[in-house]
Short mmCIF file of the C-alpha atoms (twelve columns), coordinates in Angstrom:
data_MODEL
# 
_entry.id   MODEL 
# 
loop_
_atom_site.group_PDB 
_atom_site.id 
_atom_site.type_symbol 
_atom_site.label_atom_id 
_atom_site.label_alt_id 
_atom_site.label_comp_id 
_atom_site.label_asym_id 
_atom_site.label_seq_id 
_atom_site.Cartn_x 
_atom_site.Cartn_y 
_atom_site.Cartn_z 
_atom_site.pdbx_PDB_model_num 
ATOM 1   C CA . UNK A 1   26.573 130.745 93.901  1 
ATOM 2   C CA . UNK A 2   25.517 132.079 90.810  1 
ATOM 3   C CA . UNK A 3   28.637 134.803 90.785  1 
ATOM 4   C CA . UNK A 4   30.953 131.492 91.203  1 
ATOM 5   C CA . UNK A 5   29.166 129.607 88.167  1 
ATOM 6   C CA . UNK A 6   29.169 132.580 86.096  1 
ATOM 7   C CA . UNK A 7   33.163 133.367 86.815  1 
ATOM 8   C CA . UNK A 8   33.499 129.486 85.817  1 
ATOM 9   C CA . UNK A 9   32.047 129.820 82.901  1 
ATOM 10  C CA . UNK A 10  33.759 133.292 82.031  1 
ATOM 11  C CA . UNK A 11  37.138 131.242 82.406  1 
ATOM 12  C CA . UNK A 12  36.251 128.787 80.492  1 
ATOM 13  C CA . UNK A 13  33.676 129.641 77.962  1 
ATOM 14  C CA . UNK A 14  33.392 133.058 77.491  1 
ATOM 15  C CA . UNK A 15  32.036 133.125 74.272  1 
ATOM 16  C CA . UNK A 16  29.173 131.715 74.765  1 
ATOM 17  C CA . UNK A 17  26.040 133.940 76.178  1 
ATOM 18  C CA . UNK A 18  25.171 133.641 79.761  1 
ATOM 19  C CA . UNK A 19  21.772 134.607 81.332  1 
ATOM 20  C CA . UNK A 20  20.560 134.084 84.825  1 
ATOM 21  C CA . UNK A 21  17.168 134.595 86.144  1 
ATOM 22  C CA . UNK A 22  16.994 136.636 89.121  1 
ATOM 23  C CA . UNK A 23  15.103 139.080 92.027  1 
ATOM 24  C CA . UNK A 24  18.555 140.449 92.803  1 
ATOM 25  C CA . UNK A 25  20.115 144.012 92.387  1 
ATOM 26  C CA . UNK A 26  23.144 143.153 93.178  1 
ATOM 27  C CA . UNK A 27  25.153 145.179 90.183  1 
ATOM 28  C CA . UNK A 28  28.045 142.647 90.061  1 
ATOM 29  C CA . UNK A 29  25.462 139.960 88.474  1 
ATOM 30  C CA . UNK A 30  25.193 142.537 85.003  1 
ATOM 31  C CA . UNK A 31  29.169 142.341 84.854  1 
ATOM 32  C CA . UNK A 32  29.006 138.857 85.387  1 
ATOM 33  C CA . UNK A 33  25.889 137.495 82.718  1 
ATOM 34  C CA . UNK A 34  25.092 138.805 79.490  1 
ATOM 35  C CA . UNK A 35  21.411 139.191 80.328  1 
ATOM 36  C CA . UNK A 36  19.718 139.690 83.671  1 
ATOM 37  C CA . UNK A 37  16.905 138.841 83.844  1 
ATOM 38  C CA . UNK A 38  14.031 139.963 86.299  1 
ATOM 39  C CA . UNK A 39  12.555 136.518 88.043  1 
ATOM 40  C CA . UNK A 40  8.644  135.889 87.592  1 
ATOM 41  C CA . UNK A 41  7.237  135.504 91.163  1 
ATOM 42  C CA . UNK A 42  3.749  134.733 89.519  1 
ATOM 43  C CA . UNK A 43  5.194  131.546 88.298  1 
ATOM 44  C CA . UNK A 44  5.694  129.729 91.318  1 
ATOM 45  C CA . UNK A 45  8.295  129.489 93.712  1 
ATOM 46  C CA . UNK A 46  11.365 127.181 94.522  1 
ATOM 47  C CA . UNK A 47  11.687 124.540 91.709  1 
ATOM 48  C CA . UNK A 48  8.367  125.258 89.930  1 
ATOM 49  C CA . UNK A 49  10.355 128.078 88.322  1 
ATOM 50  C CA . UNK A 50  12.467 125.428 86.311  1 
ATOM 51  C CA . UNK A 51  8.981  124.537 84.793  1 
ATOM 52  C CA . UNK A 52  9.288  127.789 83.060  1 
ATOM 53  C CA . UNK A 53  12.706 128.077 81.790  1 
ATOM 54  C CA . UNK A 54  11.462 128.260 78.323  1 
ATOM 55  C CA . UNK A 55  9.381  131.661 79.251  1 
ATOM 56  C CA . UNK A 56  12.346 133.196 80.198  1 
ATOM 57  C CA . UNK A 57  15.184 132.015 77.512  1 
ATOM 58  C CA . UNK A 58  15.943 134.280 74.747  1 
ATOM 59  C CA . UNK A 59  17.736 131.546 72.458  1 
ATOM 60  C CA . UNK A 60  17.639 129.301 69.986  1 
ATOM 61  C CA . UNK A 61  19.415 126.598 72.344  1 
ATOM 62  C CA . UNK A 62  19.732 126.839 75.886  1 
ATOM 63  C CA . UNK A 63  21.520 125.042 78.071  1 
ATOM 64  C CA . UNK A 64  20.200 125.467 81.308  1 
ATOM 65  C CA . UNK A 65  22.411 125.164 84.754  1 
ATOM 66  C CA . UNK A 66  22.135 125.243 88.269  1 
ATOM 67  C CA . UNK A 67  23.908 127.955 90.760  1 
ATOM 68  C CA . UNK A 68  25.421 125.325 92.686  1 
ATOM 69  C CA . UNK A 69  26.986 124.277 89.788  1 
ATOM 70  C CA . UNK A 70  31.394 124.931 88.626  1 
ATOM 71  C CA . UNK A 71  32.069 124.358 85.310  1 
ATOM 72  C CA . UNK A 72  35.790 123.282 84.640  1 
ATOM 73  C CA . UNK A 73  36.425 122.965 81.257  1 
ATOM 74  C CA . UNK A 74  34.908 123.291 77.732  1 
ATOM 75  C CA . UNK A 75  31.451 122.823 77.151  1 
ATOM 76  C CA . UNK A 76  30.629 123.490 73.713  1 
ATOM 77  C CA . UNK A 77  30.758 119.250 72.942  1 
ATOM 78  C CA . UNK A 78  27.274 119.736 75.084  1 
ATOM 79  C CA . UNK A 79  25.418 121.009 72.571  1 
ATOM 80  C CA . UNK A 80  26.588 118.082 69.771  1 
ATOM 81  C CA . UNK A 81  25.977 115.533 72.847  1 
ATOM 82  C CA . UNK A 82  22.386 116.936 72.565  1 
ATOM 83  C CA . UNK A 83  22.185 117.256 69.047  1 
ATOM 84  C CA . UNK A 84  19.895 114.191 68.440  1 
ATOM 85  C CA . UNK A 85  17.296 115.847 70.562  1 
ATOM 86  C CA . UNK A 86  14.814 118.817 71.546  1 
ATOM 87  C CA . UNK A 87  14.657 118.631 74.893  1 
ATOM 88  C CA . UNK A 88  17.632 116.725 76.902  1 
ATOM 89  C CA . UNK A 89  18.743 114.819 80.005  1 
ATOM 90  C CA . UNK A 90  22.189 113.418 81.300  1 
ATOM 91  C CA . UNK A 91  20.909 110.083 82.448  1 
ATOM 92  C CA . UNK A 92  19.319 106.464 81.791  1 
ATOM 93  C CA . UNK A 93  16.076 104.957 81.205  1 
ATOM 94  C CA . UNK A 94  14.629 102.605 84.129  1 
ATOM 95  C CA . UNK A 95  11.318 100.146 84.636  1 
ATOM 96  C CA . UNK A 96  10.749 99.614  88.546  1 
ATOM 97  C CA . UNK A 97  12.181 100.886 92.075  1 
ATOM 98  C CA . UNK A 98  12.831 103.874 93.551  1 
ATOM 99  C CA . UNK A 99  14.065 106.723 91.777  1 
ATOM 100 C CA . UNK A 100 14.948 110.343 92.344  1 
ATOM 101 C CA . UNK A 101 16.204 110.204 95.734  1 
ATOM 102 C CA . UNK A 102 13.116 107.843 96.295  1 
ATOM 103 C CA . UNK A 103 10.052 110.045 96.259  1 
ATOM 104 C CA . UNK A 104 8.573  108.484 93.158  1 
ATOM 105 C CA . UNK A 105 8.300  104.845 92.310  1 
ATOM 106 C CA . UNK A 106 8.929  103.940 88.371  1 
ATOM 107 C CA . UNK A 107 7.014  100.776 88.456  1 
ATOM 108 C CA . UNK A 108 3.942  102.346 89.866  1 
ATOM 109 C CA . UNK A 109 3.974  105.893 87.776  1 
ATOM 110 C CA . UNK A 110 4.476  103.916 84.322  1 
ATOM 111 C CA . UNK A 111 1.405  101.613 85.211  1 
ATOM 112 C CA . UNK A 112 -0.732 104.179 85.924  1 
ATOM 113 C CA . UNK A 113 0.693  106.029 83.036  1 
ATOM 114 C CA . UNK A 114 0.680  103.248 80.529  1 
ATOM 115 C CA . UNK A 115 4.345  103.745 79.997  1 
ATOM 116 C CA . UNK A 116 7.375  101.567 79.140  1 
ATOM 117 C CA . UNK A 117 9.871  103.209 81.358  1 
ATOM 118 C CA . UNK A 118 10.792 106.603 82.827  1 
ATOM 119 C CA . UNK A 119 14.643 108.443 82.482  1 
ATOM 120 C CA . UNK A 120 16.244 108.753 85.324  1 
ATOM 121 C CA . UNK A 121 18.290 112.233 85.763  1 
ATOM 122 C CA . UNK A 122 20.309 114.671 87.869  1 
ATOM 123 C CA . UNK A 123 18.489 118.149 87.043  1 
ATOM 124 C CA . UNK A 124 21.570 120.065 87.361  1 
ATOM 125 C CA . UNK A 125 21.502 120.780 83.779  1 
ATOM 126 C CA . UNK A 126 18.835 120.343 81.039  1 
ATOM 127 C CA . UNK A 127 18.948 121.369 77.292  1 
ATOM 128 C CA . UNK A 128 16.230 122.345 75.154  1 
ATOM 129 C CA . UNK A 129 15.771 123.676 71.375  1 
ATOM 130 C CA . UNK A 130 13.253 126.448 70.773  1 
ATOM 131 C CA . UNK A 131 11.143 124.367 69.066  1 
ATOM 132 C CA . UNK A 132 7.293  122.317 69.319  1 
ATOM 133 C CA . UNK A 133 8.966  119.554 70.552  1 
ATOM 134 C CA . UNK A 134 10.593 121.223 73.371  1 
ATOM 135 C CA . UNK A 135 7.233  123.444 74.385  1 
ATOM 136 C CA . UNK A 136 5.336  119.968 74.420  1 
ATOM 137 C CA . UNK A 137 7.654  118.493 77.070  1 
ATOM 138 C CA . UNK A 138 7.369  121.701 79.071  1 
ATOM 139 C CA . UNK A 139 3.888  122.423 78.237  1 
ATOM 140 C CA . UNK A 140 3.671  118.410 79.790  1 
ATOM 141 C CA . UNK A 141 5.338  119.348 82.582  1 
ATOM 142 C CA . UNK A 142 3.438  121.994 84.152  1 
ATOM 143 C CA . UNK A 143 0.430  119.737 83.410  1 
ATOM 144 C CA . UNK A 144 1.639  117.292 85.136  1 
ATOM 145 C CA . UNK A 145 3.305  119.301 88.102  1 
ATOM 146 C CA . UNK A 146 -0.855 120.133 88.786  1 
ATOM 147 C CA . UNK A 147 -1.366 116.559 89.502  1 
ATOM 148 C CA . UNK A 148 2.100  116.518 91.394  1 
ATOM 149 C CA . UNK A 149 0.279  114.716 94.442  1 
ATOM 150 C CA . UNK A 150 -2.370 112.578 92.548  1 
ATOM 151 C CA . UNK A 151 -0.175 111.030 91.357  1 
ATOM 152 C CA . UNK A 152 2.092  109.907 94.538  1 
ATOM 153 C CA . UNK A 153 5.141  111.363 93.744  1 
ATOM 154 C CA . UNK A 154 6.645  113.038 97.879  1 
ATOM 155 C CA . UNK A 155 7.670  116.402 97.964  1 
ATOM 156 C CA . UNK A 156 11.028 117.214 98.189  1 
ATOM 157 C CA . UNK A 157 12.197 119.984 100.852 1 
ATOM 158 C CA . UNK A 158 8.390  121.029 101.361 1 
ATOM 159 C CA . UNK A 159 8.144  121.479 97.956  1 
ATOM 160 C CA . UNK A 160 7.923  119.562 94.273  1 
ATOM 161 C CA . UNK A 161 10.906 118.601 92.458  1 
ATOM 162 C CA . UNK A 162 11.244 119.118 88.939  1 
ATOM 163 C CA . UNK A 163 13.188 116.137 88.022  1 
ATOM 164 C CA . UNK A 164 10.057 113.539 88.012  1 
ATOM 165 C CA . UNK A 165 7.932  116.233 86.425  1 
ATOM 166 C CA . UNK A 166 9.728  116.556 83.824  1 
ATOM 167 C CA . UNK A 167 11.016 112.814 83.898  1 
ATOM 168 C CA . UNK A 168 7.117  111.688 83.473  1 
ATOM 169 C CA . UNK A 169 6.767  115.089 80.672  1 
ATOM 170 C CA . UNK A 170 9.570  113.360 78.549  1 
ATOM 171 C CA . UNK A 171 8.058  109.902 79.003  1 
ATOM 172 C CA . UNK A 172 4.928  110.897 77.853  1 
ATOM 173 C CA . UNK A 173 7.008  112.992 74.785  1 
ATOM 174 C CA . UNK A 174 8.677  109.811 73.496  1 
ATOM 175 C CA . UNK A 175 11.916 111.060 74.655  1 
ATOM 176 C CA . UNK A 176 14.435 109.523 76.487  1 
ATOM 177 C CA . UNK A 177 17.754 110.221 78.958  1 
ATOM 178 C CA . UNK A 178 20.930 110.552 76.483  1 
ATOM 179 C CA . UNK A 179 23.514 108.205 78.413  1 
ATOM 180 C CA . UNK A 180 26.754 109.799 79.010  1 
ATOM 181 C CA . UNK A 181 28.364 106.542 80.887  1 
ATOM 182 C CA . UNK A 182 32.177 107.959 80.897  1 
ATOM 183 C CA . UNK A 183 31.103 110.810 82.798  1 
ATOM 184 C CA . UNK A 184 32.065 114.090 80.772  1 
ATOM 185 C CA . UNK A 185 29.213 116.092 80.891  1 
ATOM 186 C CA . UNK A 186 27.303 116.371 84.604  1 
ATOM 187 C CA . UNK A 187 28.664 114.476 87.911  1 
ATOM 188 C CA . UNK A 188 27.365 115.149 91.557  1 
ATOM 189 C CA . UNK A 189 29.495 114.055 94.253  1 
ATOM 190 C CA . UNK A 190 26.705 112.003 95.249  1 
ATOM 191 C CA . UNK A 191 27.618 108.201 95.817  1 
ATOM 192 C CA . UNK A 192 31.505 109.414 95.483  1 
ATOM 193 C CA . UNK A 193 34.224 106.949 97.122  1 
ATOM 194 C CA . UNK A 194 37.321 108.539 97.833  1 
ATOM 195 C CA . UNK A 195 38.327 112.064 97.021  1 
ATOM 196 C CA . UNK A 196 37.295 114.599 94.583  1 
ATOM 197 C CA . UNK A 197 40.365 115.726 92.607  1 
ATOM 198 C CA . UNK A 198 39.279 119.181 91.035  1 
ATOM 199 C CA . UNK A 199 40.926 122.444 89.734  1 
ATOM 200 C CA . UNK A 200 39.198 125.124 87.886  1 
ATOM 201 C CA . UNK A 201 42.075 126.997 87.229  1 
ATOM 202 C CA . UNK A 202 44.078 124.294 85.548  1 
ATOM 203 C CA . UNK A 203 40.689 122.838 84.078  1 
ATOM 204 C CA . UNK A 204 40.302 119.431 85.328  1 
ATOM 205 C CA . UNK A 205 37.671 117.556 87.939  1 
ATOM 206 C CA . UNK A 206 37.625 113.722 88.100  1 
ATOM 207 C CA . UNK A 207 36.389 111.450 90.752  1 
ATOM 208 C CA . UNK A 208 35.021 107.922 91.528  1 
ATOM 209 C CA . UNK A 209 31.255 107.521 91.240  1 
ATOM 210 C CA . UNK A 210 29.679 104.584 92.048  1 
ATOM 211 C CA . UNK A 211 32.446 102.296 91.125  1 
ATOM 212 C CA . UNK A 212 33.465 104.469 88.386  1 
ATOM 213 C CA . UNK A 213 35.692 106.997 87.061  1 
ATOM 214 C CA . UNK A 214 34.097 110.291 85.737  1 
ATOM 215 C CA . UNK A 215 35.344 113.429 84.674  1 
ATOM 216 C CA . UNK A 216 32.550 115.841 83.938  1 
ATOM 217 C CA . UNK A 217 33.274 119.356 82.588  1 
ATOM 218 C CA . UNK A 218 30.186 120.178 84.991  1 
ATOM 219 C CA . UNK A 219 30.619 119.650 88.744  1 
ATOM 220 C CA . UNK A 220 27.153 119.783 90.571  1 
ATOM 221 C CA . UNK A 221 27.826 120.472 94.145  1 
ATOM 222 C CA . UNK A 222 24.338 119.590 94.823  1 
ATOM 223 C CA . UNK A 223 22.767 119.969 98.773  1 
ATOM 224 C CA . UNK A 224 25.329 120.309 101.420 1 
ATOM 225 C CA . UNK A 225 28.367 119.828 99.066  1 
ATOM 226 C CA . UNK A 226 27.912 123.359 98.261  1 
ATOM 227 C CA . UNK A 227 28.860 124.226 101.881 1 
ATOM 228 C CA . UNK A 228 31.979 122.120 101.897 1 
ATOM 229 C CA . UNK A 229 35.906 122.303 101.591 1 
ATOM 230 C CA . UNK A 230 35.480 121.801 97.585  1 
ATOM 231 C CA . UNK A 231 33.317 124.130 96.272  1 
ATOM 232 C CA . UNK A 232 34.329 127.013 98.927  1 
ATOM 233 C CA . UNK A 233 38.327 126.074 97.616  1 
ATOM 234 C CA . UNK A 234 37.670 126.525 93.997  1 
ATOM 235 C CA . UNK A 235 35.131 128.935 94.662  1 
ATOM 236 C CA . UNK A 236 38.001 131.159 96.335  1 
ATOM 237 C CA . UNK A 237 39.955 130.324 93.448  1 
ATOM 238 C CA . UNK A 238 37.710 132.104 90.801  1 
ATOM 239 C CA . UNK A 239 37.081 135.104 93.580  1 
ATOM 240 C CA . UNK A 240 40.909 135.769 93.614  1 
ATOM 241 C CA . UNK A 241 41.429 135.628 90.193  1 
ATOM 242 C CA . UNK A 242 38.634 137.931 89.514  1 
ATOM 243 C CA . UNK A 243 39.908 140.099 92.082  1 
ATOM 244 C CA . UNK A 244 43.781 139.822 91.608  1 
ATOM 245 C CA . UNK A 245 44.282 138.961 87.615  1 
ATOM 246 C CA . UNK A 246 48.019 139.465 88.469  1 
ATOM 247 C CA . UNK A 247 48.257 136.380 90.546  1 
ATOM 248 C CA . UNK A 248 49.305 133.333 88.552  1 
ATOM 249 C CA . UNK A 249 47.542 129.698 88.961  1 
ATOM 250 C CA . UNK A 250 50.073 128.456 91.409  1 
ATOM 251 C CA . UNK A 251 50.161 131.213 93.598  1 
ATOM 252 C CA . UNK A 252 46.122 131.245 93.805  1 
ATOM 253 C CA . UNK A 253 46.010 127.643 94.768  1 
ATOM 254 C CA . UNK A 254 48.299 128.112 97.483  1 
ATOM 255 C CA . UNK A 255 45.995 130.995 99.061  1 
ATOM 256 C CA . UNK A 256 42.935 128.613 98.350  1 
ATOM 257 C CA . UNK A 257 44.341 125.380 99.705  1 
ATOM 258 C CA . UNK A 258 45.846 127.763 103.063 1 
ATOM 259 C CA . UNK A 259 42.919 129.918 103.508 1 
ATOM 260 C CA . UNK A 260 40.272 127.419 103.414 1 
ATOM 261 C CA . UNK A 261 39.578 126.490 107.178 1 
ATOM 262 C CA . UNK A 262 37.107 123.042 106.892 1 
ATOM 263 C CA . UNK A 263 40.270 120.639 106.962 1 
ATOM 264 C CA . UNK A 264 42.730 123.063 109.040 1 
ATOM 265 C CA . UNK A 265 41.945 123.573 112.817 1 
ATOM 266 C CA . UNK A 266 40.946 126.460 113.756 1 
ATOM 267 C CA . UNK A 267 44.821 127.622 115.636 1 
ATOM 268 C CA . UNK A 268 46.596 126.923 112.761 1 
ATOM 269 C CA . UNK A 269 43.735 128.899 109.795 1 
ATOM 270 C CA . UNK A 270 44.058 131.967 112.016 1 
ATOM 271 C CA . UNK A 271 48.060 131.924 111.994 1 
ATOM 272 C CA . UNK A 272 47.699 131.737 108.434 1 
ATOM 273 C CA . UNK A 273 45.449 134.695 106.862 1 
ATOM 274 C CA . UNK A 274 48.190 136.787 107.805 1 
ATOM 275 C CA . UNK A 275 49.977 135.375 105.775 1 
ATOM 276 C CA . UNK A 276 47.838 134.927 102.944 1 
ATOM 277 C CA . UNK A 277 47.327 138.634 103.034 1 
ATOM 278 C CA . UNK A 278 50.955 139.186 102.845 1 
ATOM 279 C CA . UNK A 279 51.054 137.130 99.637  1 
ATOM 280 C CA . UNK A 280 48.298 138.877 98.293  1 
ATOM 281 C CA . UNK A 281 50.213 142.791 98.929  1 
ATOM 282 C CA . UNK A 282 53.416 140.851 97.564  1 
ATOM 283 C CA . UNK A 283 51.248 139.832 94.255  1 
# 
């Protein structure tokens, strides 16, 4: 996954640096990112790692991003969008219920807390200056991640998550979700109705969340979407074009829509590769 987000962002935004931590020697990632760098397994494991972004970031800004992540478009309006902030999150600011896929209530944390409400996030992406402010709210969270349990928040997949760490970390910082309510930065699937229209190629991805229409230059193909007919399509898109910079646009959709098997049968996805490899020779 993190070959596909860094061939996204290669399209797309090439100019800016890319760095990925990683245990991998797989040689492609140093063609791929800028920097490579080697993961800290003293750190922690699973999402306690994201706890520590800041230890392993060499700039000024960063914008961090998950694997499972495509990035379709421009991003550069991300850093202005988090301009008025050291440390930001796509997201709102809420008072009671459930929140983060409901291992944490926000009525009983800010109580215990003395807090006036909590943001609410996708951690798909989080920005953060080099600065004190910044290194409070992670110096916050890894406090905080230490009482993880005291504190009632469930574990997530065996493990912590970081978004309620660090949702609690910016609470206590005095800083709050930046509200992006058109959409254009970070969307999951999550709570989509209909279908999700995306193209990396061509640059667009729009779809209908939660009674609305958002178009983020981001797509977070968070859990299982990652395994589905979208992010394995476009995914095959950015793998062909990498692989065959003589194809043109139309000719790699075609391959990706035909070679795709989740929404063909089975019959009719082996008459086609063939075919696709055909094309391909043609190209």
């Amino acid at each position: 996954m993190a070959k596909t987000l860094a061939k996204s962002l290669q399209l797309h935004n090439d100019k800016i640096p890319r760095a990925i931590v990683t245990d991998s020697n797989d040689s492609e990632l140093s063609k791929l990112y800028h920097l490579c760098l080697p993961v800290k397994p003293e750190l922690g494991n699973g999402f306690r790692q994201k706890l520590y972004i800041d230890q392993y970031s060499p700039f000024q800004e960063t914008l961090y991003i998950d694997s499972d992540c495509i990035v379709v478009n421009k991003i550069e309006f991300i850093w202005d969008f988090f301009s008025e902030v050291s440390f930001g999150v796509v997201g709102y600011q809420k008072r009671e219920g459930k929140a983060f896929a409901d291992i944490l209530d926000v009525s009983d944390i800010i109580s215990i807390l003395g807090l006036s409400s909590l943001p609410v996030f996708n951690g798909g992406i989080y920005y953060y200056k080099n600065n004190p402010e910044a290194a409070q709210v992670f110096s916050e969270a890894r406090r905080i991640e230490r009482e993880y349990e005291s504190l009632g928040i469930a574990k997530f997949r065996e493990s912590i998550a970081d978004e309620p760490v660090f949702a609690i970390a910016l609470s206590l910082s005095g800083i709050e979700a930046v509200q992006d309510p058109q959409g254009l930065t970070m969307r999951t699937p999550l709570n989509m109705t209909g279908s999700l229209d995306i193209d990396v190629l061509k640059g667009y991805c729009h779809f209908i969340k939660e009674g609305k229409l958002v178009q983020p230059a981001i797509a977070h193909f968070c859990g299982s979407f990652a395994e589905g007919f979208y992010y394995n399509r476009e995914k095959l898109k950015l793998d062909l074009l990498n692989q065959h910079p003589q194809l043109n646009y139309h000719t790699i959709s075609l391959i990706a829509n035909l070679t795709i098997p989740f929404r063909y049968p089975e019959s009719a996805y082996r008459g086609l590769k063939n075919a696709v490899k055909r094309l391909i020779k043609k190209g």
